[in-house]
Short mmCIF file of C-alpha atoms in Angstrom, two decimals:
data_model
loop_
_atom_site.label_atom_id
_atom_site.label_comp_id
_atom_site.label_asym_id
_atom_site.label_seq_id
_atom_site.Cartn_x
_atom_site.Cartn_y
_atom_site.Cartn_z
CA UNK A 1 -4.32 -11.57 -22.11
CA UNK A 2 -2.85 -8.39 -20.58
CA UNK A 3 0.50 -7.90 -18.84
CA UNK A 4 0.91 -5.21 -16.18
CA UNK A 5 4.10 -4.35 -14.33
CA UNK A 6 3.53 -3.62 -10.64
CA UNK A 7 5.88 -1.39 -8.63
CA UNK A 8 5.25 -0.06 -5.14
CA UNK A 9 6.77 1.83 -2.22
CA UNK A 10 9.64 3.50 -4.06
CA UNK A 11 10.41 5.81 -1.10
CA UNK A 12 12.63 8.14 -3.10
CA UNK A 13 14.74 10.14 -0.67
CA UNK A 14 15.55 7.24 1.65
CA UNK A 15 18.56 4.90 1.48
CA UNK A 16 19.79 4.36 -2.11
CA UNK A 17 16.28 4.16 -3.52
CA UNK A 18 16.73 6.75 -6.28
CA UNK A 19 19.73 4.87 -7.67
CA UNK A 20 17.88 1.57 -7.32
CA UNK A 21 14.81 2.87 -9.13
CA UNK A 22 17.09 3.97 -11.96
CA UNK A 23 18.39 0.41 -12.28
CA UNK A 24 14.86 -0.97 -12.31
CA UNK A 25 13.80 1.50 -14.98
CA UNK A 26 16.80 0.53 -17.12
CA UNK A 27 15.75 -3.12 -16.82
CA UNK A 28 12.13 -2.39 -17.76
CA UNK A 29 13.14 -0.25 -20.73
CA UNK A 30 15.44 -3.00 -21.99
CA UNK A 31 12.89 -5.81 -21.66
CA UNK A 32 9.38 -4.44 -22.29
CA UNK A 33 7.75 -2.56 -25.13
CA UNK A 34 6.10 0.83 -24.86
CA UNK A 35 2.62 -0.71 -24.75
CA UNK A 36 3.15 -2.46 -21.39
CA UNK A 37 1.45 -0.45 -18.62
CA UNK A 38 2.96 0.11 -15.20
CA UNK A 39 0.97 0.35 -11.95
CA UNK A 40 2.71 2.09 -9.04
CA UNK A 41 0.79 1.70 -5.80
CA UNK A 42 1.93 4.57 -3.62
CA UNK A 43 4.70 5.82 -1.36
CA UNK A 44 6.66 7.22 -4.27
CA UNK A 45 8.63 9.52 -1.94
CA UNK A 46 9.89 9.14 1.61
CA UNK A 47 8.53 12.48 2.75
CA UNK A 48 6.82 15.45 1.14
CA UNK A 49 9.33 17.88 -0.36
CA UNK A 50 9.91 19.49 -3.75
CA UNK A 51 13.34 17.87 -3.95
CA UNK A 52 12.10 14.31 -3.43
CA UNK A 53 9.10 14.72 -5.71
CA UNK A 54 11.22 16.31 -8.45
CA UNK A 55 13.77 13.48 -8.27
CA UNK A 56 11.04 10.85 -8.42
CA UNK A 57 9.25 12.50 -11.34
CA UNK A 58 12.47 12.85 -13.34
CA UNK A 59 13.10 9.12 -12.95
CA UNK A 60 9.56 8.04 -13.80
CA UNK A 61 9.57 10.17 -16.95
CA UNK A 62 12.07 7.68 -18.35
CA UNK A 63 9.27 5.07 -18.42
CA UNK A 64 7.15 7.13 -20.80
CA UNK A 65 5.37 6.78 -23.18
CA UNK A 66 4.20 3.63 -21.39
CA UNK A 67 0.84 4.01 -19.64
CA UNK A 68 1.54 4.91 -15.99
CA UNK A 69 -1.17 4.24 -13.41
CA UNK A 70 -0.11 5.82 -10.14
CA UNK A 71 -1.90 6.36 -6.82
CA UNK A 72 -0.67 8.11 -3.65
CA UNK A 73 0.37 6.50 -0.39
CA UNK A 74 0.60 7.89 3.11
CA UNK A 75 4.21 9.04 2.62
CA UNK A 76 3.22 10.98 -0.51
CA UNK A 77 0.74 13.18 1.31
CA UNK A 78 2.17 13.57 4.83
CA UNK A 79 5.66 14.21 6.18
CA UNK A 80 7.12 10.76 6.93
CA UNK A 81 3.63 9.36 6.39
CA UNK A 82 2.43 10.54 9.80
CA UNK A 83 -0.15 13.19 10.56
CA UNK A 84 1.06 15.33 13.46
CA UNK A 85 -2.28 14.80 15.16
CA UNK A 86 -3.78 18.23 14.49
CA UNK A 87 -6.33 16.99 12.00
CA UNK A 88 -4.57 18.73 9.11
CA UNK A 89 -5.71 18.03 5.57
CA UNK A 90 -3.26 16.27 3.28
CA UNK A 91 -1.43 18.60 0.90
CA UNK A 92 -1.95 17.38 -2.68
CA UNK A 93 -0.10 20.29 -4.32
CA UNK A 94 3.20 18.44 -4.82
CA UNK A 95 1.39 15.35 -6.13
CA UNK A 96 -0.50 17.49 -8.63
CA UNK A 97 2.64 19.36 -9.70
CA UNK A 98 5.01 16.44 -10.22
CA UNK A 99 3.12 13.13 -10.52
CA UNK A 100 -0.27 13.58 -12.15
CA UNK A 101 1.24 15.12 -15.35
CA UNK A 102 3.06 11.79 -15.92
CA UNK A 103 -0.21 9.94 -16.37
CA UNK A 104 -2.54 9.78 -19.33
CA UNK A 105 -5.29 12.42 -19.18
CA UNK A 106 -7.68 11.72 -16.36
CA UNK A 107 -9.82 13.89 -14.15
CA UNK A 108 -8.12 15.78 -11.34
CA UNK A 109 -9.72 14.10 -8.35
CA UNK A 110 -9.51 10.44 -7.49
CA UNK A 111 -10.65 7.84 -8.21
CA UNK A 112 -8.63 7.94 -11.41
CA UNK A 113 -10.00 5.99 -14.36
CA UNK A 114 -7.97 4.49 -17.21
CA UNK A 115 -8.71 1.94 -19.95
CA UNK A 116 -6.35 -0.58 -21.49
CA UNK A 117 -6.87 -3.74 -23.55
CA UNK A 118 -10.54 -4.15 -22.67
CA UNK A 119 -9.88 -3.51 -18.98
CA UNK A 120 -10.93 -0.60 -16.83
CA UNK A 121 -8.39 0.48 -14.22
CA UNK A 122 -9.60 2.41 -11.18
CA UNK A 123 -7.02 4.18 -9.01
CA UNK A 124 -8.04 4.98 -5.44
CA UNK A 125 -6.73 7.47 -2.91
CA UNK A 126 -6.62 5.30 0.21
CA UNK A 127 -5.80 8.36 2.31
CA UNK A 128 -9.02 10.15 1.37
CA UNK A 129 -10.93 9.01 4.42
CA UNK A 130 -8.13 9.48 6.97
CA UNK A 131 -7.15 13.13 7.01
CA UNK A 132 -8.87 15.86 8.96
CA UNK A 133 -10.26 13.50 11.58
CA UNK A 134 -7.73 13.93 14.39
CA UNK A 135 -5.93 10.65 14.00
CA UNK A 136 -2.25 10.45 14.87
CA UNK A 137 -1.09 7.67 12.56
CA UNK A 138 -2.02 7.51 8.90
CA UNK A 139 -0.49 4.07 8.39
CA UNK A 140 -4.05 2.77 8.51
CA UNK A 141 -5.88 4.37 5.59
CA UNK A 142 -9.45 4.63 4.39
CA UNK A 143 -11.10 5.04 1.00
CA UNK A 144 -14.01 7.13 2.27
CA UNK A 145 -17.69 7.18 1.36
CA UNK A 146 -17.35 9.28 -1.81
CA UNK A 147 -14.86 6.93 -3.49
CA UNK A 148 -16.72 3.83 -2.31
CA UNK A 149 -19.86 5.15 -3.96
CA UNK A 150 -17.92 5.94 -7.15
CA UNK A 151 -16.42 2.45 -7.14
CA UNK A 152 -19.88 0.91 -6.86
CA UNK A 153 -20.92 2.76 -10.02
CA UNK A 154 -17.72 1.96 -11.92
CA UNK A 155 -17.88 -1.79 -11.31
CA UNK A 156 -21.16 -2.36 -13.11
CA UNK A 157 -20.02 -3.78 -16.43
CA UNK A 158 -16.37 -3.53 -17.59
CA UNK A 159 -13.76 -5.99 -16.22
CA UNK A 160 -11.82 -3.87 -13.75
CA UNK A 161 -8.46 -3.79 -11.97
CA UNK A 162 -8.46 -1.63 -8.83
CA UNK A 163 -5.22 -0.17 -7.48
CA UNK A 164 -4.58 1.48 -4.12
CA UNK A 165 -1.86 1.80 -1.53
CA UNK A 166 -3.31 0.22 1.62
CA UNK A 167 -4.26 -3.42 1.99
CA UNK A 168 -7.75 -4.80 2.14
CA UNK A 169 -6.87 -8.25 3.51
CA UNK A 170 -4.17 -8.12 6.17
CA UNK A 171 -4.00 -9.41 9.75
CA UNK A 172 -2.20 -6.29 11.01
CA UNK A 173 -5.18 -3.95 11.39
CA UNK A 174 -2.92 -0.89 11.75
CA UNK A 175 -1.86 -1.33 8.13
CA UNK A 176 -5.22 -2.29 6.69
CA UNK A 177 -7.94 0.00 5.38
CA UNK A 178 -10.35 1.08 8.06
CA UNK A 179 -13.20 0.55 5.59
CA UNK A 180 -11.74 -2.70 4.27
CA UNK A 181 -14.94 -4.69 4.74
CA UNK A 182 -16.99 -2.16 2.77
CA UNK A 183 -14.32 -2.12 0.08
CA UNK A 184 -14.28 -5.93 -0.25
CA UNK A 185 -18.08 -6.05 -0.33
CA UNK A 186 -18.12 -3.68 -3.31
CA UNK A 187 -15.25 -5.30 -5.22
CA UNK A 188 -16.15 -8.98 -4.85
CA UNK A 189 -16.77 -10.50 -7.29
CA UNK A 190 -17.00 -7.58 -9.73
CA UNK A 191 -13.33 -6.49 -9.66
CA UNK A 192 -10.84 -8.82 -11.30
CA UNK A 193 -7.97 -7.86 -8.98
CA UNK A 194 -6.78 -5.32 -6.42
CA UNK A 195 -3.10 -4.29 -6.49
CA UNK A 196 -1.53 -2.60 -3.47
CA UNK A 197 1.63 -2.18 -1.38
CA UNK A 198 2.21 -0.38 1.93
CA UNK A 199 3.46 -3.13 4.24
CA UNK A 200 6.53 -4.05 2.12
CA UNK A 201 5.55 -7.71 2.13
CA UNK A 202 4.29 -10.05 -0.56
CA UNK A 203 0.76 -11.36 -0.23
CA UNK A 204 -1.81 -13.02 -2.46
CA UNK A 205 -5.37 -13.53 -1.23
CA UNK A 206 -8.05 -15.27 -3.27
CA UNK A 207 -11.29 -13.44 -2.55
CA UNK A 208 -14.74 -14.15 -3.91
CA UNK A 209 -13.86 -13.68 -7.57
CA UNK A 210 -11.31 -10.95 -6.78
CA UNK A 211 -7.58 -11.59 -6.40
CA UNK A 212 -5.67 -9.34 -3.97
CA UNK A 213 -1.99 -8.86 -4.81
CA UNK A 214 0.24 -6.95 -2.40
CA UNK A 215 3.78 -6.02 -3.40
CA UNK A 216 7.14 -5.86 -1.67
CA UNK A 217 8.97 -2.55 -1.56
CA UNK A 218 10.36 -2.35 -5.09
CA UNK A 219 13.57 -0.44 -4.41
CA UNK A 220 15.01 -1.78 -1.11
CA UNK A 221 16.70 -3.92 0.09
CA UNK A 222 16.31 -6.38 -2.81
CA UNK A 223 15.33 -4.92 -6.17
CA UNK A 224 12.29 -6.49 -7.75
CA UNK A 225 9.00 -5.75 -9.44
CA UNK A 226 6.03 -7.91 -10.36
CA UNK A 227 4.84 -8.95 -13.79
CA UNK A 228 1.10 -9.57 -13.49
CA UNK A 229 -0.70 -11.38 -16.31
CA UNK A 230 -4.46 -10.97 -16.55
CA UNK A 231 -6.22 -13.71 -18.51
CA UNK A 232 -8.47 -16.62 -17.64
CA UNK A 233 -6.34 -16.81 -14.51
CA UNK A 234 -4.21 -14.15 -12.81
CA UNK A 235 -0.54 -14.98 -12.63
CA UNK A 236 2.23 -13.03 -10.91
CA UNK A 237 5.93 -13.46 -11.60
CA UNK A 238 8.62 -11.63 -9.63
CA UNK A 239 11.41 -10.08 -11.66
CA UNK A 240 14.57 -9.79 -9.55
CA UNK A 241 17.57 -7.63 -10.40
#
């Protein structure tokens, strides 16, 4: 049985989110050992700036040496999470400078791959298939063909948890992956679970052998994170501050 803490949509730089994240980190450090991994499914910052990234990284460092599994969201790669419509590529420089060094060694380009307690964890960039294609709103992401192919290869044998920012199952198509059907086809039933955020709403969907768990915003307005237990069944308990 494996326990994973799930945080999402920290949005450091907006409201009182930096202070709130500090309170959450204090609670985690007081209640969980250093072997409990933490998955953070995107939108770490409100908008792309050195100041916001530096603040976020300094807070997350307080969770070390716990394993940190972190993937980017639309706000992490684009100003306010919106492409200005010129087909510009996402700028990964700030992500590489401040966030990737917090994680256990893994290759530079996503998907990230980690291992813990007999599980394989695959971290996806759900913005990879959205930039450079003249869209105006990146709220609806895409995994892209390269990562989908990689995921197909990675899901051959080891029990796997997949994490990403955008949702696979969601009625609001503007906040769901554009290649959601291809993603579900690859994951089910070979992935144990998919953890995500993005829409700031709780959701649990029972797929064909794959459980989809979407998180609230962790830092605002109510402070909470999820404790996910992976065993014969997958259980999720909300921890409220």
